[in-house]
PDB file of C-alpha atoms in Angstrom:
ATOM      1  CA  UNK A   1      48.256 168.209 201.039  1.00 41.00           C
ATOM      2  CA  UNK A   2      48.111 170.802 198.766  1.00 43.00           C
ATOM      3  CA  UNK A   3      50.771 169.542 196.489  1.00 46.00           C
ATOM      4  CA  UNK A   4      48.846 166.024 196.570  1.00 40.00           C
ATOM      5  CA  UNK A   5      45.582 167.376 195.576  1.00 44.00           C
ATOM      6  CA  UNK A   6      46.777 169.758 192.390  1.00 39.00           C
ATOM      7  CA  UNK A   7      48.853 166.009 191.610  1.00 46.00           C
ATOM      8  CA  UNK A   8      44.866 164.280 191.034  1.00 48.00           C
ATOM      9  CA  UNK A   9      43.765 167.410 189.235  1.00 47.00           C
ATOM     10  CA  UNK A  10      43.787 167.902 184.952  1.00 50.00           C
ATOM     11  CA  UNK A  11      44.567 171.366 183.960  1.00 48.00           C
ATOM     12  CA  UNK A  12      42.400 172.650 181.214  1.00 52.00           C
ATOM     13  CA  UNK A  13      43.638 172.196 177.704  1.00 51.00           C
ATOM     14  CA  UNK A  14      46.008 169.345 179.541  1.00 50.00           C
ATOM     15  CA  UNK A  15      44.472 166.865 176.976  1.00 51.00           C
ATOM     16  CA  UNK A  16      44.491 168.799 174.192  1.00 55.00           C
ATOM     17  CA  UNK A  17      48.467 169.056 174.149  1.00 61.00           C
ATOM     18  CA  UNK A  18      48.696 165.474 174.535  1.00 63.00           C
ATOM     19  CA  UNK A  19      49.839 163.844 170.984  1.00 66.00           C
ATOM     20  CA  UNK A  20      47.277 161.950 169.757  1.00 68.00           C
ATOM     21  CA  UNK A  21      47.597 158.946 167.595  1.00 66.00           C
ATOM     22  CA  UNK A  22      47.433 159.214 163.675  1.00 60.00           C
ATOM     23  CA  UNK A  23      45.104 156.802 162.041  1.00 64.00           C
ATOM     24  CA  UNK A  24      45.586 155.878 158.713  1.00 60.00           C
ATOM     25  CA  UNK A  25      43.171 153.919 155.944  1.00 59.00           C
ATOM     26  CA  UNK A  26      45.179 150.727 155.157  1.00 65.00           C
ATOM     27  CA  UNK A  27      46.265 150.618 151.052  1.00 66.00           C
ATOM     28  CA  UNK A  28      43.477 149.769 149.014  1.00 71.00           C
ATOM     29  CA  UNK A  29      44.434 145.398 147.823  1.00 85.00           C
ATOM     30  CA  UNK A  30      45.128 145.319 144.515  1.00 87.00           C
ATOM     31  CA  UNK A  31      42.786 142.598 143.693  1.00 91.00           C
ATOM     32  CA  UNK A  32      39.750 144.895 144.247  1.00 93.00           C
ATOM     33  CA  UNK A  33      40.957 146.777 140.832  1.00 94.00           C
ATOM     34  CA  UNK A  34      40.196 143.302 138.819  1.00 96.00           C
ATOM     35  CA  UNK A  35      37.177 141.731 141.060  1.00 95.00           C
ATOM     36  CA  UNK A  36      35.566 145.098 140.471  1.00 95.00           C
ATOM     37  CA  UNK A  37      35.732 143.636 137.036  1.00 95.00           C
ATOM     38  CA  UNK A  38      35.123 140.359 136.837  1.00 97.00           C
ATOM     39  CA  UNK A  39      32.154 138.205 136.401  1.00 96.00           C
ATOM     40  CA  UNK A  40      31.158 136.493 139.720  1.00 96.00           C
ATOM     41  CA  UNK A  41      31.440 133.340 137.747  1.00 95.00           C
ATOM     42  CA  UNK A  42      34.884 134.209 136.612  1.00 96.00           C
ATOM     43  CA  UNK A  43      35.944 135.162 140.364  1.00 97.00           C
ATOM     44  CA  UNK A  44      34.638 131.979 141.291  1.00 96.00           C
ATOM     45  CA  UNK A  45      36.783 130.133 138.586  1.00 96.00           C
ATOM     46  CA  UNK A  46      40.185 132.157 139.973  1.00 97.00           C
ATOM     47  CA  UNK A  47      39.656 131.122 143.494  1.00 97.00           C
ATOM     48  CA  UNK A  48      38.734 127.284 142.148  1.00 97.00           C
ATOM     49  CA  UNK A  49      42.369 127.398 140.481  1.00 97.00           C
ATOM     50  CA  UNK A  50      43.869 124.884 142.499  1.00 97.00           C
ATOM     51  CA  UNK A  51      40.765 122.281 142.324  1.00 97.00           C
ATOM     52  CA  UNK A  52      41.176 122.566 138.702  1.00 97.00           C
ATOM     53  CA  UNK A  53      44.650 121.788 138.507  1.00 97.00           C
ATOM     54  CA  UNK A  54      44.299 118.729 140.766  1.00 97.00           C
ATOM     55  CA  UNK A  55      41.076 117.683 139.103  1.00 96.00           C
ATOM     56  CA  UNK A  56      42.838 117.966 135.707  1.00 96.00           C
ATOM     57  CA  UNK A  57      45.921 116.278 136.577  1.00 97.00           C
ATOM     58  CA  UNK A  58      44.503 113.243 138.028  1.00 96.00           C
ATOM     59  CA  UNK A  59      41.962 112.785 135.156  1.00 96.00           C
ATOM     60  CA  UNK A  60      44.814 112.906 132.733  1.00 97.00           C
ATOM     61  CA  UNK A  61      46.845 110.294 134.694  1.00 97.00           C
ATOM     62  CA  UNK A  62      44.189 107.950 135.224  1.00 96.00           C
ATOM     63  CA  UNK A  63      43.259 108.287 131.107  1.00 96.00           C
ATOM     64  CA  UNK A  64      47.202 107.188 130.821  1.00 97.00           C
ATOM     65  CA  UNK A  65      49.679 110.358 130.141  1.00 97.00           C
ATOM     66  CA  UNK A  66      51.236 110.218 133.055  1.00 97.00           C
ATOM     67  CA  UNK A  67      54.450 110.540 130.773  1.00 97.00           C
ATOM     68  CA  UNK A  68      53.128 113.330 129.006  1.00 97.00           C
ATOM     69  CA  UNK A  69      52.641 115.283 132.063  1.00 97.00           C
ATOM     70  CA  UNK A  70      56.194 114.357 133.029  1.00 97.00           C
ATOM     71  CA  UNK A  71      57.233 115.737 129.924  1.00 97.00           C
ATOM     72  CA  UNK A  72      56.206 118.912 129.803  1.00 97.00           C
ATOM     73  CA  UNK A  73      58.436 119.609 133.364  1.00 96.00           C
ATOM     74  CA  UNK A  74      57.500 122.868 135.260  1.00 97.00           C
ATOM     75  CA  UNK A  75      54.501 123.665 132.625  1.00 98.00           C
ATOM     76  CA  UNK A  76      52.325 121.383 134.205  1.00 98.00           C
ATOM     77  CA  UNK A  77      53.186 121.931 137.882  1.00 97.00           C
ATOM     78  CA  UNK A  78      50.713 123.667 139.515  1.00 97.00           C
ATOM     79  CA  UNK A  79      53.601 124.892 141.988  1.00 96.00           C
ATOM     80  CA  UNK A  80      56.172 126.193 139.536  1.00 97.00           C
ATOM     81  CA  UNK A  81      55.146 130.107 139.486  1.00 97.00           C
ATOM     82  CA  UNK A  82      57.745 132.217 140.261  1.00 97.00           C
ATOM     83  CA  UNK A  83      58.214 135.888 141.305  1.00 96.00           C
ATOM     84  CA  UNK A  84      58.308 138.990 138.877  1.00 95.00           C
ATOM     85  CA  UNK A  85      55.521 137.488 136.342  1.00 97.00           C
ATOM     86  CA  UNK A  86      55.089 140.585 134.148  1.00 96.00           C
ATOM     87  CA  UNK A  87      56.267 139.569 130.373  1.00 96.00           C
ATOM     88  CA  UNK A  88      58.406 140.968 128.054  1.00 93.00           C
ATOM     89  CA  UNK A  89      56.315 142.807 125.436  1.00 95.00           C
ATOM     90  CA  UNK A  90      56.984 141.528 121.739  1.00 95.00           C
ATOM     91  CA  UNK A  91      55.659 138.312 120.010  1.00 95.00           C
ATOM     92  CA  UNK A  92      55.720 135.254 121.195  1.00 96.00           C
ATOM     93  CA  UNK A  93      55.071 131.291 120.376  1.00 94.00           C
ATOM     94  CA  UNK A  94      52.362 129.782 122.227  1.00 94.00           C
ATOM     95  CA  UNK A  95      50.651 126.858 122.770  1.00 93.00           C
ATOM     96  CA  UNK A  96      47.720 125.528 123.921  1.00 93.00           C
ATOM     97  CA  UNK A  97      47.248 121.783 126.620  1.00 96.00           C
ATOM     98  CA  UNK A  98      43.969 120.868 127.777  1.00 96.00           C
ATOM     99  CA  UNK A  99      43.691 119.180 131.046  1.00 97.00           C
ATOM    100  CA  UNK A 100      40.322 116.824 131.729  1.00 95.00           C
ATOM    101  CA  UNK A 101      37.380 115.606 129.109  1.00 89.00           C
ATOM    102  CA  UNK A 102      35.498 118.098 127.744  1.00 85.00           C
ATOM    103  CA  UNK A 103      32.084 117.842 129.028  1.00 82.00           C
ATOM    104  CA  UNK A 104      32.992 114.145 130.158  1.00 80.00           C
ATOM    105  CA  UNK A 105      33.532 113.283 126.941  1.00 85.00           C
ATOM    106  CA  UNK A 106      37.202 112.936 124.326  1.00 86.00           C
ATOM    107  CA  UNK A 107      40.501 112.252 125.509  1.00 93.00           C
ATOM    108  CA  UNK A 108      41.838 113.766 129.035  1.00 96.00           C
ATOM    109  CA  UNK A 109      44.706 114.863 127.433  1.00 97.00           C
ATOM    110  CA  UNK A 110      45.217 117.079 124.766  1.00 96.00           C
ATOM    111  CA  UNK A 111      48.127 118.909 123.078  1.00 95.00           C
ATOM    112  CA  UNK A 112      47.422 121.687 119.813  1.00 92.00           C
ATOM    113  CA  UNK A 113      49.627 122.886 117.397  1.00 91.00           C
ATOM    114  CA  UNK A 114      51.781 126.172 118.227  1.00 92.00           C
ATOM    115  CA  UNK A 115      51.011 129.124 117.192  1.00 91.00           C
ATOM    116  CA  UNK A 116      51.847 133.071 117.498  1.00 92.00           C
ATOM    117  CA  UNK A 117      50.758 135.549 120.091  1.00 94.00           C
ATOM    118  CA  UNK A 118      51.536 139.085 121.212  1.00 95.00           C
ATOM    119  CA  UNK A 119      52.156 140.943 124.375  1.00 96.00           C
ATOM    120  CA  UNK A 120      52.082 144.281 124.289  1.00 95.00           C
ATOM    121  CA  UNK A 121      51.726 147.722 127.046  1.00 94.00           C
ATOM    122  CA  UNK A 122      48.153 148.936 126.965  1.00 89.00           C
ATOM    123  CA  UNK A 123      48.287 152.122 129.939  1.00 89.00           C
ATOM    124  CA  UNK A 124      49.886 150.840 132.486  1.00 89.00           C
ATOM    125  CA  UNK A 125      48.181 147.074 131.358  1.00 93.00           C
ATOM    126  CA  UNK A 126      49.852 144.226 129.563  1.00 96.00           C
ATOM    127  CA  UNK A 127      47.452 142.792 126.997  1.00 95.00           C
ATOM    128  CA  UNK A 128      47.715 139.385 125.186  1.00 94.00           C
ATOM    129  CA  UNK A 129      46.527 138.256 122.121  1.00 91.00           C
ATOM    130  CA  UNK A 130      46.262 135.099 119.734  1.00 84.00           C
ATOM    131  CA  UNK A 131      47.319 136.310 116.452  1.00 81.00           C
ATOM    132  CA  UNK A 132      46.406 133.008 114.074  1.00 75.00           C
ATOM    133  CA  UNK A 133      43.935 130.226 114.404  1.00 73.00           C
ATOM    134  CA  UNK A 134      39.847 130.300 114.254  1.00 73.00           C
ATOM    135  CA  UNK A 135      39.617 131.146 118.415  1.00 75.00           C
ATOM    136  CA  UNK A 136      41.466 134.131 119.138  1.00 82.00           C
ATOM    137  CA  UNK A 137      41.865 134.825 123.304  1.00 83.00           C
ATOM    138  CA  UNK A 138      42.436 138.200 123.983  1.00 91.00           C
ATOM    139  CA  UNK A 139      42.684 140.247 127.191  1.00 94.00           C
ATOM    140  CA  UNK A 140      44.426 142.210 129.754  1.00 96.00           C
ATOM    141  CA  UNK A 141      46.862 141.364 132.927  1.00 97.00           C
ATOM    142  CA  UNK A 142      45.584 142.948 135.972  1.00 96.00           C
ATOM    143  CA  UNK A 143      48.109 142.943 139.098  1.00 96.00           C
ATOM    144  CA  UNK A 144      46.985 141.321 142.076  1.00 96.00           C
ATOM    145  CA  UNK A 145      48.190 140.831 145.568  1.00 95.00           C
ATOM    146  CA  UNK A 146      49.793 137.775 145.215  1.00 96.00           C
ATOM    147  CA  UNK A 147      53.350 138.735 143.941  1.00 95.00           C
ATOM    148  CA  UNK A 148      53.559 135.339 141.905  1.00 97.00           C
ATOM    149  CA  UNK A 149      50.661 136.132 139.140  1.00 97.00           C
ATOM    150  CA  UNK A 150      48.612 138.465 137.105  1.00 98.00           C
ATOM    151  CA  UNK A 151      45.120 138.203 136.480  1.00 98.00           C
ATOM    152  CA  UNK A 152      43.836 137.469 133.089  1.00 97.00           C
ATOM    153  CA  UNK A 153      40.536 139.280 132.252  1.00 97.00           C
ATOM    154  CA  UNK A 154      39.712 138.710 128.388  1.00 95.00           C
ATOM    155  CA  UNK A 155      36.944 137.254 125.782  1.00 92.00           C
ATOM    156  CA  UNK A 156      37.744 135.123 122.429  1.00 85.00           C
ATOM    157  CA  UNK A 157      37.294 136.548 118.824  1.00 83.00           C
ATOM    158  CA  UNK A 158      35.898 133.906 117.037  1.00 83.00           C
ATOM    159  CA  UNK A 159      36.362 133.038 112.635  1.00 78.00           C
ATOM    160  CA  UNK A 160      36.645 135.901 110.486  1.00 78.00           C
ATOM    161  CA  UNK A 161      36.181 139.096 113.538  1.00 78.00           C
ATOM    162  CA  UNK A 162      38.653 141.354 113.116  1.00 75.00           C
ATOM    163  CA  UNK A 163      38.760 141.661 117.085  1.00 77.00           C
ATOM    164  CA  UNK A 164      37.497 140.053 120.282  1.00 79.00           C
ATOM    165  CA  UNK A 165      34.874 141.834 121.946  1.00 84.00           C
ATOM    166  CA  UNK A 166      35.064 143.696 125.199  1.00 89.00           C
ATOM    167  CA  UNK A 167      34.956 141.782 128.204  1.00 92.00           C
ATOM    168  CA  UNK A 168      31.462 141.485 129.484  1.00 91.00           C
ATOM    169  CA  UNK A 169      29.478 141.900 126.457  1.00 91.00           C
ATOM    170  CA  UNK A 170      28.748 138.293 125.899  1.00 90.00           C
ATOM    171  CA  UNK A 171      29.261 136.161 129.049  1.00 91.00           C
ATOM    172  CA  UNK A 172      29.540 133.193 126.920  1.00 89.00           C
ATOM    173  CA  UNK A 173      33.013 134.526 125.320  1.00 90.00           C
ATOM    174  CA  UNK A 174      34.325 135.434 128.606  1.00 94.00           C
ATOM    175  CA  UNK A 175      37.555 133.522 129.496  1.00 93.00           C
ATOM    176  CA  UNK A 176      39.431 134.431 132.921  1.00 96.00           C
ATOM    177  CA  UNK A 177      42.873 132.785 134.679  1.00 96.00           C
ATOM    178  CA  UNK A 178      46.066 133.592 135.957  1.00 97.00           C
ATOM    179  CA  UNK A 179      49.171 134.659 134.203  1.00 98.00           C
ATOM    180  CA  UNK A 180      52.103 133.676 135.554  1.00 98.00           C
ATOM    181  CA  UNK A 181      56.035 133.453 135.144  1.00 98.00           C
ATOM    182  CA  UNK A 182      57.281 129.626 135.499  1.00 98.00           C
ATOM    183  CA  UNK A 183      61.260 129.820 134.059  1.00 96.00           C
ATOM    184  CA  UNK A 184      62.820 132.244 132.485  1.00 95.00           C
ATOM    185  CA  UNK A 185      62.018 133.589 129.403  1.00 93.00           C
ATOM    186  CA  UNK A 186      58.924 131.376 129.953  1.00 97.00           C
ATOM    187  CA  UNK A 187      55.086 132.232 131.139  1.00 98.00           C
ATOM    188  CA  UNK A 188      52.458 130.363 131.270  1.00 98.00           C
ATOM    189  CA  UNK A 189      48.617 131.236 131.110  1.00 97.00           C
ATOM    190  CA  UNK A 190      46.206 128.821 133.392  1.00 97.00           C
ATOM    191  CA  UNK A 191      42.310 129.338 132.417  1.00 95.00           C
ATOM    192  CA  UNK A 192      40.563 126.581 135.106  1.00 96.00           C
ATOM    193  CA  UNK A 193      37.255 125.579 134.407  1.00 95.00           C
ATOM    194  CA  UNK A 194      37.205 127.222 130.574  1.00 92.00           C
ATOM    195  CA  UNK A 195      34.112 127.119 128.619  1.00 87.00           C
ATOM    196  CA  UNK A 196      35.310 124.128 126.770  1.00 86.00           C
ATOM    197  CA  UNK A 197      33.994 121.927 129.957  1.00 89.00           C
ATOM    198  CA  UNK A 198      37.513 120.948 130.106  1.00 92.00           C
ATOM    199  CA  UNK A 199      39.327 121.225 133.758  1.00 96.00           C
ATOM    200  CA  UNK A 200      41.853 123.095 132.491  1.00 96.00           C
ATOM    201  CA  UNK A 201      43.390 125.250 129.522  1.00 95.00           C
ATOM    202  CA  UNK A 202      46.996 125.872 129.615  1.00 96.00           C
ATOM    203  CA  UNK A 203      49.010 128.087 127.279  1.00 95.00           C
ATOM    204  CA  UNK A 204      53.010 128.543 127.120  1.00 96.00           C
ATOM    205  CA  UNK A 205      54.288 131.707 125.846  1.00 97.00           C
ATOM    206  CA  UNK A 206      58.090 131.698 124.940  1.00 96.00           C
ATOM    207  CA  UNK A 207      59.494 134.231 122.941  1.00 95.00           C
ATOM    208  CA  UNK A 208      60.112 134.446 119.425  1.00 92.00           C
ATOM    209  CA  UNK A 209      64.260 134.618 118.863  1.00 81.00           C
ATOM    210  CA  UNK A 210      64.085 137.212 116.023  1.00 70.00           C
ATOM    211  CA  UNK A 211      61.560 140.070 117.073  1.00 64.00           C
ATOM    212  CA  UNK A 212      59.406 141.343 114.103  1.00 56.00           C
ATOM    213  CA  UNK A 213      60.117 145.362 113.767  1.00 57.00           C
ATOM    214  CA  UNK A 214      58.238 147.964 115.372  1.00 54.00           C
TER     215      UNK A 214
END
């Protein structure tokens, strides 16, 4: 009897030596860096990424270039990102395609001469800029938790300005999208809904052959 009662009984300090589970925050998501830093309108263009592509896509085919969306291969599928998408810094030829009528109005379809760009190692950022030509994107590549694509944050210099402004300043330079690695030696840069009007701005980076120096 005795035995059975001091069996129902807790000795003091009995709980205290029992191990106790340890608790942990989870890792802070690396997309909180860059939403910290968008624009709610440019958040709300990122997640809209996939409506733009579709929306794009089928305008272009119904305006007739189905064949020059066929052409262009993995470019122009909205499926062809691939893992690793951080770039090689160094210069770079680029061009632009524009996906959907600008403001319902021109062609659906649209294709613009090539043109240079550089990627280079800002911190621990990659930063991309359009070297030639009268609009001049510029921004950084901010990591996010999707292991297929960066997030671009950046804003356009515009004629003769020396550089584009900070992101931010002026809403209406403000271009956002997603950066990502399609073949390789071959990125792309997806900016849905731009301030064109247009569905969709898409711009190829493949690297130059022969490197200027450092």
């Amino acid at each position: 009897m005795v035995a059975l009662a001091l069996a129902g009984c807790t000795l003091p300090g009995a709980e205290e030596d029992k191990p106790r589970p340890v608790i942990s925050a989870p890792p802070p998501l690396k997309a909180d860096i860059w939403q910290d830093i968008a624009s709610s309108e440019d958040a709300n263009r990122i997640r809209r990424v996939g409506s733009a592509w579709s929306t794009g896509l089928e305008e272009a085919r119904r305006a007739g270039f189905e064949n020059d969306i066929k052409a262009e291969g993995k470019l122009l599928n909205a499926n062809a990102a691939q893992a690793r998408p951080a770039p090689t810094p160094g210069s770079y030829s680029c061009r632009v395609l524009r996906l959907g009528k600008e403001n319902g109005k021109g062609p659906a379809f649209q294709k613009f001469k090539p043109f240079f760009c550089y990627v280079a190692v800002e911190g621990d950022l990659f930063t991309i800029v359009k070297q030639t030509g009268s609009q001049r994107p510029a921004g950084r590549l901010w990591e996010d938790d999707n292991p297929t694509r960066l997030i671009f944050l950046g804003t356009v210099a515009i004629g003769n300005e020396e550089e584009a402004r900070a992101y931010g300043e002026d809403p209406r330079r403000d271009s956002a999208g997603i950066f990502e690695r399609i073949a390789p030696f071959k990125w792309r840069l997806v900016i849905p809904f731009p301030q064109s009007g247009a569905r969709l701005d898409v711009l190829e980076l493949t690297p130059v052959a022969e490197q200027p120096p450092e």
